[in-house]
Amino acid sequence: MPDPSDEPPVWATDRFHLCETVPNCKLFGGGAYTKNGFAYAFLYAASASPRDYLDGSVIIARAPGGMKPEAGSTEMSIAEDQSENFVTRGLRHTMKARTPVVLITKNNNKLMTAGMPHEYCVLGHYKPTHIWWEKHKPISGKSDPKDGLRYRLERLNPYEEKAWFQPKGTEEIFPPGWFDPPIVASCCSCRGTFQQKYLQGWICVNKDCRAYWKLPAPSGQLQPLDITSLIYDPRFLKQKTTWPEERSLFFPLEYRPMEVTEDTRGEDFYSRAGWNGLVCPNCRGCIMRMSFLGWDCETPGCNYQVRVPLDKPMSASAITDSGPAFPLTDGYTPSQDVVYSDTIRVCKQICDDNFRMARYNLPIPGPDCYVVHKISNATINKAPGGPNDMFKQLQCTDIGLRRRRIGSEKRKEPKYTRHLFVNVGYDYNFVASGSEKSVPFAKVKAEAVRDVRTRLNWSTAQLIARALGRPFEEVREWYKRQEFNECLILSYFQDQAIGFHDDGEPGLGPNIATISLGDTGIMLFRMKKTRYSGVSKAGIYDWEYPPIPGCFKYKERLAQHDTIVRNAPTKNKQEYWKEAAKKLGLNKYFETPPVVLKIMLRHGDEAVMLGALLQKYYDHSVSHVGRIRFALTCRYIDPTQPREDGKPKGIPEPDMRLYDGSQLPLPRDRFGNPIRSGWEWEADEDFNGYQEFEGYNEEELRQMAEDDEDEGEDDAGLDGGDDEDF
Ligand SMILES: [Zn+2]
Ligand SMILES: [Zn+2]
């Protein structure tokens, strides 16, 4: 195939790079991007259907939707009548508003007459000029022609320049406007006025009209137009559409690169604009903000990079705090947690070592499973080496925070996490590919990371001691054997969040502790879908885990669970489980389990999850308000457990440091006496038994809707969408 005449204005190696770099082009899943009723971008790829057309100025494409692959082929054919969906409506609005759309081609586009130099190339801005109904040959096996929608788009080209993708050394033979203007006529039946689209003759393209898609036969009778030999009328195809002041319609294909000036503050680079992609000024490739340090062009040989200033950290006083009614003091900070469900047993809060500690017991059988929220105060945060210092250090040090690929490296179309992260300590297979090693605690550049591990070890041993009612010194001795040997550090910029997930990977210890630094995080807990509904996605009864209070049909399931499991046959188990689920009427897998607990994690707060089964029964998500939040999560990885990928394991580094949070001065009452409550947890007295979840009341729903709005885009939402291109 010949080379194109020129280089594309912007190109990318994968969708993610493209979608984060070209404005209004979030084609993460589908073939079209619409927002607020407007269509903004289309991906033009893969299979072509009959009468698809492309040259240097004009593109005729079918609307997305209703397509299926032909048996044994990748060729897509229309399987159902299309209907006017949001994409077509969006394009109509765009067309009426005289706003251009961006067209992108994938390098498997069969209509391109020049070889595409990259996986994804931006063709340019286009004017949508016509949308009309057409009869299509249906997919093999179906006889009736199907209704489909067609788009005609004309390249926005006010200076009449050659398209970059025109084959090298060639000219466009008939530029727009070369022929006579198209023939326009009105339909006798519906009075609609249309241009003649096909050489076969003028037809009505109003799908609801009696005369739709029909030509008068010599007898005078209306006959359906034969779809096998349609040819576009060149007067229609190559007409020139002029929009008012086209020279004014200049839209950059890239976000304006962030400039670093004397006024630049580090926190600017945590804003939404701070993690848009950039177009490389040297090679025109898309560059994602992959690293905490900035942008690095990944094109081999191109070393273009943009660095963010690491010497201008956001100060702890600039943190966006959701609790302005409770400014931090040296007293015990009030809680803002919300318990939505009666199934969560709340313990009496303990105030000690400057932390207000709230304990939430989850209704899981067996050893206690609970979440403790340790609410920090000003004394803790401002102490030397405390959360304020840690927050600063994490912003000013290169500790290797990066976005990384999700899933297998062999996957053709890579996906990336939104947040940045790095693993420190015991070498667990933290990246699916296992190609990256975690950083030993001894080598991580920020002291804060080592400090966090020691602090969280102290916190967790303390909590276990309190739970057992044993002296701390005694518990610390044996806790040492399961102390945290790994730390996962995550950073979330503005609008980045993590969707519902659990932290229970194989080979992890039962306790997981997190410290939150920076803007306030909102941590939500809900039952896992299978535990809540009692069935897997495939409809298999959840036989491994007994039902717990708060799940769907709790009483019925509880009454029958043991019998169902005991009577399971040795053969045809799947059928048996499915039948059991059906009999119980467990049909809510696709219903979202209710949120049972909300924890407001302010700067310096810790959340400790205790009990192995907690991760089997509950998921959690975290979003945040403001610009930047770090979460440092410590876990114990059992060195005797084999790695999932079979690779050699690392050497655990014991925590040789000491931390004692009880050394800080305690809050005092007005007479100067230190304030602290008792050592052991006590159950809150008013507990009226486990209630069946009866749905939220209006106030709760409203509150949760507000929380959702803050949540932004989450990782879990990225997987949806078929790869349907038009
Ligand atoms: Zn008509
Ligand atoms: Zn470059």
Short mmCIF file of C-alpha atoms and ligand atoms in Angstrom, two decimals, residues 187 189-190 204 206 209 211, ligand 1:
data_model
loop_
_atom_site.label_atom_id
_atom_site.label_comp_id
_atom_site.label_asym_id
_atom_site.label_seq_id
_atom_site.Cartn_x
_atom_site.Cartn_y
_atom_site.Cartn_z
CA CYS A 187 -41.81 13.44 -1.98
CA SER A 189 -46.48 11.38 -0.38
CA CYS A 190 -44.80 12.88 2.70
CA CYS A 204 -37.80 9.26 -0.49
CA ASN A 206 -38.21 9.14 5.17
CA CYS A 209 -43.33 7.35 4.44
CA ALA A 211 -42.96 5.89 -0.68
ZN ZN B 1 -42.02 10.43 1.42
#
